[in-house]
mmCIF file with all atom_site columns, C-alpha atoms and ligand atoms in Angstrom:
data_model
loop_
_atom_site.group_PDB
_atom_site.id
_atom_site.type_symbol
_atom_site.label_atom_id
_atom_site.label_alt_id
_atom_site.label_comp_id
_atom_site.label_asym_id
_atom_site.label_entity_id
_atom_site.label_seq_id
_atom_site.pdbx_PDB_ins_code
_atom_site.Cartn_x
_atom_site.Cartn_y
_atom_site.Cartn_z
_atom_site.occupancy
_atom_site.B_iso_or_equiv
_atom_site.pdbx_formal_charge
_atom_site.auth_seq_id
_atom_site.auth_comp_id
_atom_site.auth_asym_id
_atom_site.auth_atom_id
_atom_site.pdbx_PDB_model_num
ATOM   1   C CA . MET A 1 1   ? -61.659 158.522 -39.304 1.00 42.00 ? 1   MET A CA 1
ATOM   2   C CA . SER A 1 2   ? -59.044 159.912 -41.610 1.00 48.00 ? 2   SER A CA 1
ATOM   3   C CA . ASN A 1 3   ? -56.146 158.265 -39.754 1.00 71.00 ? 3   ASN A CA 1
ATOM   4   C CA . ASN A 1 4   ? -57.728 154.862 -40.413 1.00 90.00 ? 4   ASN A CA 1
ATOM   5   C CA . LYS A 1 5   ? -57.723 155.486 -44.118 1.00 97.00 ? 5   LYS A CA 1
ATOM   6   C CA . LYS A 1 6   ? -55.522 153.431 -46.381 1.00 98.00 ? 6   LYS A CA 1
ATOM   7   C CA . LYS A 1 7   ? -53.121 155.646 -48.272 1.00 98.00 ? 7   LYS A CA 1
ATOM   8   C CA . ALA A 1 8   ? -51.914 155.138 -51.830 1.00 98.00 ? 8   ALA A CA 1
ATOM   9   C CA . LEU A 1 9   ? -49.405 157.269 -53.739 1.00 98.00 ? 9   LEU A CA 1
ATOM   10  C CA . PHE A 1 10  ? -48.858 156.923 -57.483 1.00 99.00 ? 10  PHE A CA 1
ATOM   11  C CA . ILE A 1 11  ? -45.406 157.770 -58.815 1.00 98.00 ? 11  ILE A CA 1
ATOM   12  C CA . CYS A 1 12  ? -43.914 158.351 -62.242 1.00 99.00 ? 12  CYS A CA 1
ATOM   13  C CA . LEU A 1 13  ? -40.980 160.352 -63.550 1.00 98.00 ? 13  LEU A CA 1
ATOM   14  C CA . GLY A 1 14  ? -42.680 163.720 -64.139 1.00 98.00 ? 14  GLY A CA 1
ATOM   15  C CA . ASN A 1 15  ? -46.148 163.445 -62.468 1.00 98.00 ? 15  ASN A CA 1
ATOM   16  C CA . ILE A 1 16  ? -47.774 164.925 -65.574 1.00 98.00 ? 16  ILE A CA 1
ATOM   17  C CA . CYS A 1 17  ? -48.610 161.849 -67.676 1.00 98.00 ? 17  CYS A CA 1
ATOM   18  C CA . ARG A 1 18  ? -48.915 158.394 -66.091 1.00 99.00 ? 18  ARG A CA 1
ATOM   19  C CA . SER A 1 19  ? -49.290 158.917 -62.331 1.00 99.00 ? 19  SER A CA 1
ATOM   20  C CA . PRO A 1 20  ? -52.061 161.552 -62.636 1.00 98.00 ? 20  PRO A CA 1
ATOM   21  C CA . ILE A 1 21  ? -54.020 159.108 -64.812 1.00 99.00 ? 21  ILE A CA 1
ATOM   22  C CA . ALA A 1 22  ? -53.363 156.277 -62.323 1.00 99.00 ? 22  ALA A CA 1
ATOM   23  C CA . GLU A 1 23  ? -54.391 158.537 -59.417 1.00 99.00 ? 23  GLU A CA 1
ATOM   24  C CA . GLY A 1 24  ? -57.571 159.756 -61.124 1.00 98.00 ? 24  GLY A CA 1
ATOM   25  C CA . VAL A 1 25  ? -58.609 156.282 -62.251 1.00 99.00 ? 25  VAL A CA 1
ATOM   26  C CA . PHE A 1 26  ? -57.886 154.721 -58.847 1.00 98.00 ? 26  PHE A CA 1
ATOM   27  C CA . GLN A 1 27  ? -59.917 157.477 -57.138 1.00 98.00 ? 27  GLN A CA 1
ATOM   28  C CA . LYS A 1 28  ? -62.820 156.981 -59.525 1.00 98.00 ? 28  LYS A CA 1
ATOM   29  C CA . THR A 1 29  ? -62.684 153.205 -59.053 1.00 98.00 ? 29  THR A CA 1
ATOM   30  C CA . VAL A 1 30  ? -62.809 153.382 -55.228 1.00 98.00 ? 30  VAL A CA 1
ATOM   31  C CA . ASN A 1 31  ? -65.622 155.952 -55.456 1.00 98.00 ? 31  ASN A CA 1
ATOM   32  C CA . GLU A 1 32  ? -67.640 153.646 -57.704 1.00 97.00 ? 32  GLU A CA 1
ATOM   33  C CA . MET A 1 33  ? -67.043 150.740 -55.328 1.00 96.00 ? 33  MET A CA 1
ATOM   34  C CA . GLY A 1 34  ? -68.364 152.840 -52.421 1.00 96.00 ? 34  GLY A CA 1
ATOM   35  C CA . LEU A 1 35  ? -64.895 152.900 -50.845 1.00 96.00 ? 35  LEU A CA 1
ATOM   36  C CA . GLY A 1 36  ? -64.159 156.590 -51.403 1.00 96.00 ? 36  GLY A CA 1
ATOM   37  C CA . ASP A 1 37  ? -64.105 157.348 -47.670 1.00 97.00 ? 37  ASP A CA 1
ATOM   38  C CA . GLU A 1 38  ? -61.607 154.578 -46.978 1.00 97.00 ? 38  GLU A CA 1
ATOM   39  C CA . TRP A 1 39  ? -58.772 155.827 -49.161 1.00 98.00 ? 39  TRP A CA 1
ATOM   40  C CA . ASP A 1 40  ? -56.418 158.816 -49.300 1.00 98.00 ? 40  ASP A CA 1
ATOM   41  C CA . ILE A 1 41  ? -54.932 159.028 -52.782 1.00 98.00 ? 41  ILE A CA 1
ATOM   42  C CA . ASP A 1 42  ? -52.290 161.269 -54.337 1.00 98.00 ? 42  ASP A CA 1
ATOM   43  C CA . SER A 1 43  ? -49.561 161.204 -56.978 1.00 99.00 ? 43  SER A CA 1
ATOM   44  C CA . ALA A 1 44  ? -46.057 162.617 -57.210 1.00 99.00 ? 44  ALA A CA 1
ATOM   45  C CA . ALA A 1 45  ? -42.941 162.754 -59.377 1.00 99.00 ? 45  ALA A CA 1
ATOM   46  C CA . ILE A 1 46  ? -39.462 161.329 -59.080 1.00 98.00 ? 46  ILE A CA 1
ATOM   47  C CA . GLY A 1 47  ? -38.072 164.490 -60.730 1.00 98.00 ? 47  GLY A CA 1
ATOM   48  C CA . GLY A 1 48  ? -38.811 168.148 -60.053 1.00 98.00 ? 48  GLY A CA 1
ATOM   49  C CA . TRP A 1 49  ? -39.091 169.505 -63.628 1.00 98.00 ? 49  TRP A CA 1
ATOM   50  C CA . HIS A 1 50  ? -42.870 169.960 -63.693 1.00 98.00 ? 50  HIS A CA 1
ATOM   51  C CA . VAL A 1 51  ? -43.650 170.836 -60.064 1.00 98.00 ? 51  VAL A CA 1
ATOM   52  C CA . GLY A 1 52  ? -46.789 173.014 -59.867 1.00 98.00 ? 52  GLY A CA 1
ATOM   53  C CA . ASN A 1 53  ? -47.921 172.167 -63.394 1.00 98.00 ? 53  ASN A CA 1
ATOM   54  C CA . PRO A 1 54  ? -51.191 170.513 -64.392 1.00 98.00 ? 54  PRO A CA 1
ATOM   55  C CA . PRO A 1 55  ? -50.960 167.212 -66.288 1.00 98.00 ? 55  PRO A CA 1
ATOM   56  C CA . ASP A 1 56  ? -49.980 167.082 -69.968 1.00 98.00 ? 56  ASP A CA 1
ATOM   57  C CA . THR A 1 57  ? -53.012 168.066 -72.086 1.00 98.00 ? 57  THR A CA 1
ATOM   58  C CA . ARG A 1 58  ? -53.084 164.566 -73.597 1.00 98.00 ? 58  ARG A CA 1
ATOM   59  C CA . ALA A 1 59  ? -53.466 163.096 -70.082 1.00 98.00 ? 59  ALA A CA 1
ATOM   60  C CA . LEU A 1 60  ? -56.213 165.621 -69.264 1.00 98.00 ? 60  LEU A CA 1
ATOM   61  C CA . ASP A 1 61  ? -58.008 164.898 -72.558 1.00 98.00 ? 61  ASP A CA 1
ATOM   62  C CA . THR A 1 62  ? -57.835 161.155 -71.923 1.00 98.00 ? 62  THR A CA 1
ATOM   63  C CA . MET A 1 63  ? -59.284 161.558 -68.437 1.00 98.00 ? 63  MET A CA 1
ATOM   64  C CA . LYS A 1 64  ? -62.035 163.863 -69.721 1.00 98.00 ? 64  LYS A CA 1
ATOM   65  C CA . LYS A 1 65  ? -62.914 161.350 -72.424 1.00 98.00 ? 65  LYS A CA 1
ATOM   66  C CA . HIS A 1 66  ? -63.435 158.700 -69.733 1.00 98.00 ? 66  HIS A CA 1
ATOM   67  C CA . ASN A 1 67  ? -65.165 161.001 -67.212 1.00 98.00 ? 67  ASN A CA 1
ATOM   68  C CA . VAL A 1 68  ? -62.312 160.867 -64.736 1.00 98.00 ? 68  VAL A CA 1
ATOM   69  C CA . PRO A 1 69  ? -62.278 164.115 -62.702 1.00 98.00 ? 69  PRO A CA 1
ATOM   70  C CA . TYR A 1 70  ? -58.811 165.562 -62.106 1.00 98.00 ? 70  TYR A CA 1
ATOM   71  C CA . SER A 1 71  ? -57.569 168.885 -60.734 1.00 98.00 ? 71  SER A CA 1
ATOM   72  C CA . ASN A 1 72  ? -54.225 168.184 -59.004 1.00 98.00 ? 72  ASN A CA 1
ATOM   73  C CA . HIS A 1 73  ? -50.860 169.668 -59.903 1.00 98.00 ? 73  HIS A CA 1
ATOM   74  C CA . ALA A 1 74  ? -47.472 167.999 -60.013 1.00 98.00 ? 74  ALA A CA 1
ATOM   75  C CA . ARG A 1 75  ? -45.364 167.665 -56.900 1.00 98.00 ? 75  ARG A CA 1
ATOM   76  C CA . GLN A 1 76  ? -42.139 165.819 -56.173 1.00 98.00 ? 76  GLN A CA 1
ATOM   77  C CA . ILE A 1 77  ? -41.986 162.874 -53.763 1.00 98.00 ? 77  ILE A CA 1
ATOM   78  C CA . ILE A 1 78  ? -40.580 163.716 -50.316 1.00 98.00 ? 78  ILE A CA 1
ATOM   79  C CA . THR A 1 79  ? -38.998 161.474 -47.679 1.00 98.00 ? 79  THR A CA 1
ATOM   80  C CA . GLU A 1 80  ? -42.077 161.780 -45.431 1.00 97.00 ? 80  GLU A CA 1
ATOM   81  C CA . ASP A 1 81  ? -44.199 160.134 -48.147 1.00 98.00 ? 81  ASP A CA 1
ATOM   82  C CA . PHE A 1 82  ? -42.421 156.848 -47.452 1.00 98.00 ? 82  PHE A CA 1
ATOM   83  C CA . GLN A 1 83  ? -43.683 156.968 -43.840 1.00 97.00 ? 83  GLN A CA 1
ATOM   84  C CA . GLN A 1 84  ? -47.103 158.478 -44.600 1.00 97.00 ? 84  GLN A CA 1
ATOM   85  C CA . TYR A 1 85  ? -48.308 156.128 -47.315 1.00 98.00 ? 85  TYR A CA 1
ATOM   86  C CA . ASP A 1 86  ? -49.195 152.441 -47.055 1.00 98.00 ? 86  ASP A CA 1
ATOM   87  C CA . TYR A 1 87  ? -48.650 151.805 -50.757 1.00 98.00 ? 87  TYR A CA 1
ATOM   88  C CA . ILE A 1 88  ? -46.412 153.628 -53.219 1.00 99.00 ? 88  ILE A CA 1
ATOM   89  C CA . PHE A 1 89  ? -46.849 152.505 -56.823 1.00 99.00 ? 89  PHE A CA 1
ATOM   90  C CA . GLY A 1 90  ? -44.286 152.920 -59.590 1.00 99.00 ? 90  GLY A CA 1
ATOM   91  C CA . MET A 1 91  ? -45.133 152.681 -63.282 1.00 99.00 ? 91  MET A CA 1
ATOM   92  C CA . ASP A 1 92  ? -41.931 151.061 -64.599 1.00 99.00 ? 92  ASP A CA 1
ATOM   93  C CA . GLU A 1 93  ? -38.720 149.419 -63.413 1.00 98.00 ? 93  GLU A CA 1
ATOM   94  C CA . SER A 1 94  ? -36.850 152.705 -63.493 1.00 98.00 ? 94  SER A CA 1
ATOM   95  C CA . ASN A 1 95  ? -39.414 154.242 -61.075 1.00 98.00 ? 95  ASN A CA 1
ATOM   96  C CA . MET A 1 96  ? -38.988 151.210 -58.797 1.00 98.00 ? 96  MET A CA 1
ATOM   97  C CA . LYS A 1 97  ? -35.197 151.596 -58.755 1.00 98.00 ? 97  LYS A CA 1
ATOM   98  C CA . ASP A 1 98  ? -35.516 155.312 -57.950 1.00 98.00 ? 98  ASP A CA 1
ATOM   99  C CA . LEU A 1 99  ? -38.053 154.603 -55.203 1.00 98.00 ? 99  LEU A CA 1
ATOM   100 C CA . SER A 1 100 ? -35.824 151.965 -53.594 1.00 98.00 ? 100 SER A CA 1
ATOM   101 C CA . LYS A 1 101 ? -32.874 154.377 -53.684 1.00 98.00 ? 101 LYS A CA 1
ATOM   102 C CA . ARG A 1 102 ? -34.877 157.149 -51.998 1.00 98.00 ? 102 ARG A CA 1
ATOM   103 C CA . ALA A 1 103 ? -36.689 155.025 -49.417 1.00 98.00 ? 103 ALA A CA 1
ATOM   104 C CA . PRO A 1 104 ? -35.465 155.822 -45.896 1.00 97.00 ? 104 PRO A CA 1
ATOM   105 C CA . LYS A 1 105 ? -34.570 153.096 -43.386 1.00 95.00 ? 105 LYS A CA 1
ATOM   106 C CA . GLY A 1 106 ? -37.712 151.662 -41.779 1.00 91.00 ? 106 GLY A CA 1
ATOM   107 C CA . CYS A 1 107 ? -39.853 152.799 -44.716 1.00 96.00 ? 107 CYS A CA 1
ATOM   108 C CA . LYS A 1 108 ? -43.502 152.030 -43.901 1.00 96.00 ? 108 LYS A CA 1
ATOM   109 C CA . ALA A 1 109 ? -44.854 152.056 -47.444 1.00 98.00 ? 109 ALA A CA 1
ATOM   110 C CA . LYS A 1 110 ? -44.918 148.962 -49.611 1.00 98.00 ? 110 LYS A CA 1
ATOM   111 C CA . LEU A 1 111 ? -43.192 149.849 -52.880 1.00 98.00 ? 111 LEU A CA 1
ATOM   112 C CA . LEU A 1 112 ? -45.173 148.146 -55.628 1.00 98.00 ? 112 LEU A CA 1
ATOM   113 C CA . LEU A 1 113 ? -45.132 148.001 -59.417 1.00 99.00 ? 113 LEU A CA 1
ATOM   114 C CA . PHE A 1 114 ? -48.690 149.015 -60.368 1.00 99.00 ? 114 PHE A CA 1
ATOM   115 C CA . GLY A 1 115 ? -48.629 146.668 -63.378 1.00 98.00 ? 115 GLY A CA 1
ATOM   116 C CA . ASP A 1 116 ? -48.145 143.643 -61.117 1.00 98.00 ? 116 ASP A CA 1
ATOM   117 C CA . PHE A 1 117 ? -51.894 143.911 -60.432 1.00 98.00 ? 117 PHE A CA 1
ATOM   118 C CA . ASP A 1 118 ? -52.905 143.771 -64.099 1.00 98.00 ? 118 ASP A CA 1
ATOM   119 C CA . PRO A 1 119 ? -54.907 140.563 -64.674 1.00 98.00 ? 119 PRO A CA 1
ATOM   120 C CA . LYS A 1 120 ? -53.705 140.768 -68.299 1.00 98.00 ? 120 LYS A CA 1
ATOM   121 C CA . GLY A 1 121 ? -50.098 140.649 -67.113 1.00 98.00 ? 121 GLY A CA 1
ATOM   122 C CA . GLU A 1 122 ? -48.868 143.848 -68.791 1.00 98.00 ? 122 GLU A CA 1
ATOM   123 C CA . ARG A 1 123 ? -46.430 144.845 -66.098 1.00 98.00 ? 123 ARG A CA 1
ATOM   124 C CA . ILE A 1 124 ? -44.977 148.089 -67.452 1.00 98.00 ? 124 ILE A CA 1
ATOM   125 C CA . ILE A 1 125 ? -46.888 151.334 -67.920 1.00 98.00 ? 125 ILE A CA 1
ATOM   126 C CA . ARG A 1 126 ? -44.734 152.911 -70.597 1.00 98.00 ? 126 ARG A CA 1
ATOM   127 C CA . ASP A 1 127 ? -43.784 156.593 -70.547 1.00 98.00 ? 127 ASP A CA 1
ATOM   128 C CA . PRO A 1 128 ? -45.835 158.279 -73.331 1.00 98.00 ? 128 PRO A CA 1
ATOM   129 C CA . TYR A 1 129 ? -44.412 161.802 -72.779 1.00 98.00 ? 129 TYR A CA 1
ATOM   130 C CA . TYR A 1 130 ? -42.220 161.915 -75.890 1.00 98.00 ? 130 TYR A CA 1
ATOM   131 C CA . ASP A 1 131 ? -44.825 160.269 -78.165 1.00 98.00 ? 131 ASP A CA 1
ATOM   132 C CA . SER A 1 132 ? -46.155 162.349 -81.059 1.00 98.00 ? 132 SER A CA 1
ATOM   133 C CA . ASP A 1 133 ? -49.740 161.241 -80.399 1.00 97.00 ? 133 ASP A CA 1
ATOM   134 C CA . SER A 1 134 ? -51.976 160.310 -77.484 1.00 97.00 ? 134 SER A CA 1
ATOM   135 C CA . LYS A 1 135 ? -52.313 156.541 -77.991 1.00 98.00 ? 135 LYS A CA 1
ATOM   136 C CA . GLY A 1 136 ? -49.950 155.832 -75.100 1.00 98.00 ? 136 GLY A CA 1
ATOM   137 C CA . PHE A 1 137 ? -52.173 157.886 -72.809 1.00 98.00 ? 137 PHE A CA 1
ATOM   138 C CA . GLU A 1 138 ? -55.254 155.855 -73.719 1.00 98.00 ? 138 GLU A CA 1
ATOM   139 C CA . LYS A 1 139 ? -53.225 152.712 -73.118 1.00 98.00 ? 139 LYS A CA 1
ATOM   140 C CA . CYS A 1 140 ? -52.107 154.065 -69.726 1.00 98.00 ? 140 CYS A CA 1
ATOM   141 C CA . TYR A 1 141 ? -55.776 154.677 -68.881 1.00 98.00 ? 141 TYR A CA 1
ATOM   142 C CA . GLN A 1 142 ? -56.777 151.122 -69.807 1.00 98.00 ? 142 GLN A CA 1
ATOM   143 C CA . GLN A 1 143 ? -53.867 149.646 -67.838 1.00 98.00 ? 143 GLN A CA 1
ATOM   144 C CA . SER A 1 144 ? -54.659 151.878 -64.828 1.00 99.00 ? 144 SER A CA 1
ATOM   145 C CA . LEU A 1 145 ? -58.267 150.714 -64.869 1.00 98.00 ? 145 LEU A CA 1
ATOM   146 C CA . ARG A 1 146 ? -57.302 147.035 -64.856 1.00 98.00 ? 146 ARG A CA 1
ATOM   147 C CA . CYS A 1 147 ? -54.576 147.540 -62.246 1.00 98.00 ? 147 CYS A CA 1
ATOM   148 C CA . SER A 1 148 ? -56.837 149.570 -59.937 1.00 98.00 ? 148 SER A CA 1
ATOM   149 C CA . LYS A 1 149 ? -59.475 146.845 -59.945 1.00 98.00 ? 149 LYS A CA 1
ATOM   150 C CA . GLY A 1 150 ? -56.834 144.126 -59.654 1.00 98.00 ? 150 GLY A CA 1
ATOM   151 C CA . PHE A 1 151 ? -55.130 145.790 -56.699 1.00 98.00 ? 151 PHE A CA 1
ATOM   152 C CA . LEU A 1 152 ? -58.409 146.480 -54.868 1.00 98.00 ? 152 LEU A CA 1
ATOM   153 C CA . GLU A 1 153 ? -59.427 142.827 -55.298 1.00 97.00 ? 153 GLU A CA 1
ATOM   154 C CA . HIS A 1 154 ? -56.025 141.838 -53.909 1.00 97.00 ? 154 HIS A CA 1
ATOM   155 C CA . VAL A 1 155 ? -56.548 144.067 -50.832 1.00 96.00 ? 155 VAL A CA 1
ATOM   156 C CA . GLN A 1 156 ? -60.053 142.652 -50.357 1.00 93.00 ? 156 GLN A CA 1
ATOM   157 C CA . LYS A 1 157 ? -58.694 139.088 -50.416 1.00 94.00 ? 157 LYS A CA 1
ATOM   158 C CA . GLU A 1 158 ? -55.950 140.029 -47.937 1.00 91.00 ? 158 GLU A CA 1
ATOM   159 C CA . ASN A 1 159 ? -58.611 141.432 -45.581 1.00 89.00 ? 159 ASN A CA 1
ATOM   160 C CA . GLU A 1 160 ? -60.764 138.318 -45.896 1.00 92.00 ? 160 GLU A CA 1
ATOM   161 C CA . SER A 1 161 ? -57.868 136.077 -44.919 1.00 86.00 ? 161 SER A CA 1
ATOM   162 C CA . VAL A 1 162 ? -57.092 137.979 -41.669 1.00 75.00 ? 162 VAL A CA 1
HETATM 163 P P1 . LIG B 2 .   ? -44.548 160.855 -66.733 1.00 71.53 ? 1   LIG B P1 1
HETATM 164 O O1 . LIG B 2 .   ? -43.942 161.325 -68.138 1.00 71.53 ? 1   LIG B O1 1
HETATM 165 O O2 . LIG B 2 .   ? -43.391 160.322 -65.920 1.00 71.53 ? 1   LIG B O2 1
HETATM 166 O O3 . LIG B 2 .   ? -45.498 159.763 -67.101 1.00 71.53 ? 1   LIG B O3 1
HETATM 167 O O4 . LIG B 2 .   ? -45.201 162.072 -66.117 1.00 71.53 ? 1   LIG B O4 1
HETATM 168 C C1 . LIG B 2 .   ? -42.862 162.230 -68.209 1.00 71.53 ? 1   LIG B C1 1
HETATM 169 C C2 . LIG B 2 .   ? -43.084 163.582 -68.129 1.00 71.53 ? 1   LIG B C2 1
HETATM 170 C C3 . LIG B 2 .   ? -42.029 164.466 -68.230 1.00 71.53 ? 1   LIG B C3 1
HETATM 171 C C4 . LIG B 2 .   ? -40.743 163.980 -68.399 1.00 71.53 ? 1   LIG B C4 1
HETATM 172 C C5 . LIG B 2 .   ? -40.515 162.624 -68.452 1.00 71.53 ? 1   LIG B C5 1
HETATM 173 C C6 . LIG B 2 .   ? -41.579 161.737 -68.356 1.00 71.53 ? 1   LIG B C6 1
HETATM 174 N N1 . LIG B 2 .   ? -39.665 164.899 -68.544 1.00 71.53 ? 1   LIG B N1 1
HETATM 175 O O5 . LIG B 2 .   ? -38.534 164.431 -68.736 1.00 71.53 ? 1   LIG B O5 1
HETATM 176 O O6 . LIG B 2 .   ? -39.864 166.117 -68.454 1.00 71.53 ? 1   LIG B O6 1
#
């Protein structure tokens, strides 16, 4: 049932570079693990500059290259998200500060740095928006892949210990 689903929201500053990649990769990872029905997944921005826009073409190209389907458009985080979602992931320390500032009292969601689940220990998913090439997008993809698997293993272990 949909209300039993675990809910994960991926956040970055603009919702056109990093969090769409994280969202798409996380969705693909749960699908491949046969857990697609167990998760509701979305992404959103801290800022409102790109609301309604598709991801940056470099993000779309990177996802296409790795066969990650993606068709969402940018939206800004709203207060209700903090009550709706179980997990809200930021990409860098600045995202985490902004999330903490916006979180209402009694916030249900766990606010987590996505990179804390990277088995390689690369904690920050750097903002590639102002880069002159797409290397940072490929790197974001690779980090998102490791972090998605790392986080899902973490959740599995938590479930086993209950
Ligand atoms: P993102 O990258 O947070 O990874 O989506 C950015 C996109 C746009 C802007 C900043 C970062 N901007 O300032 O418009």
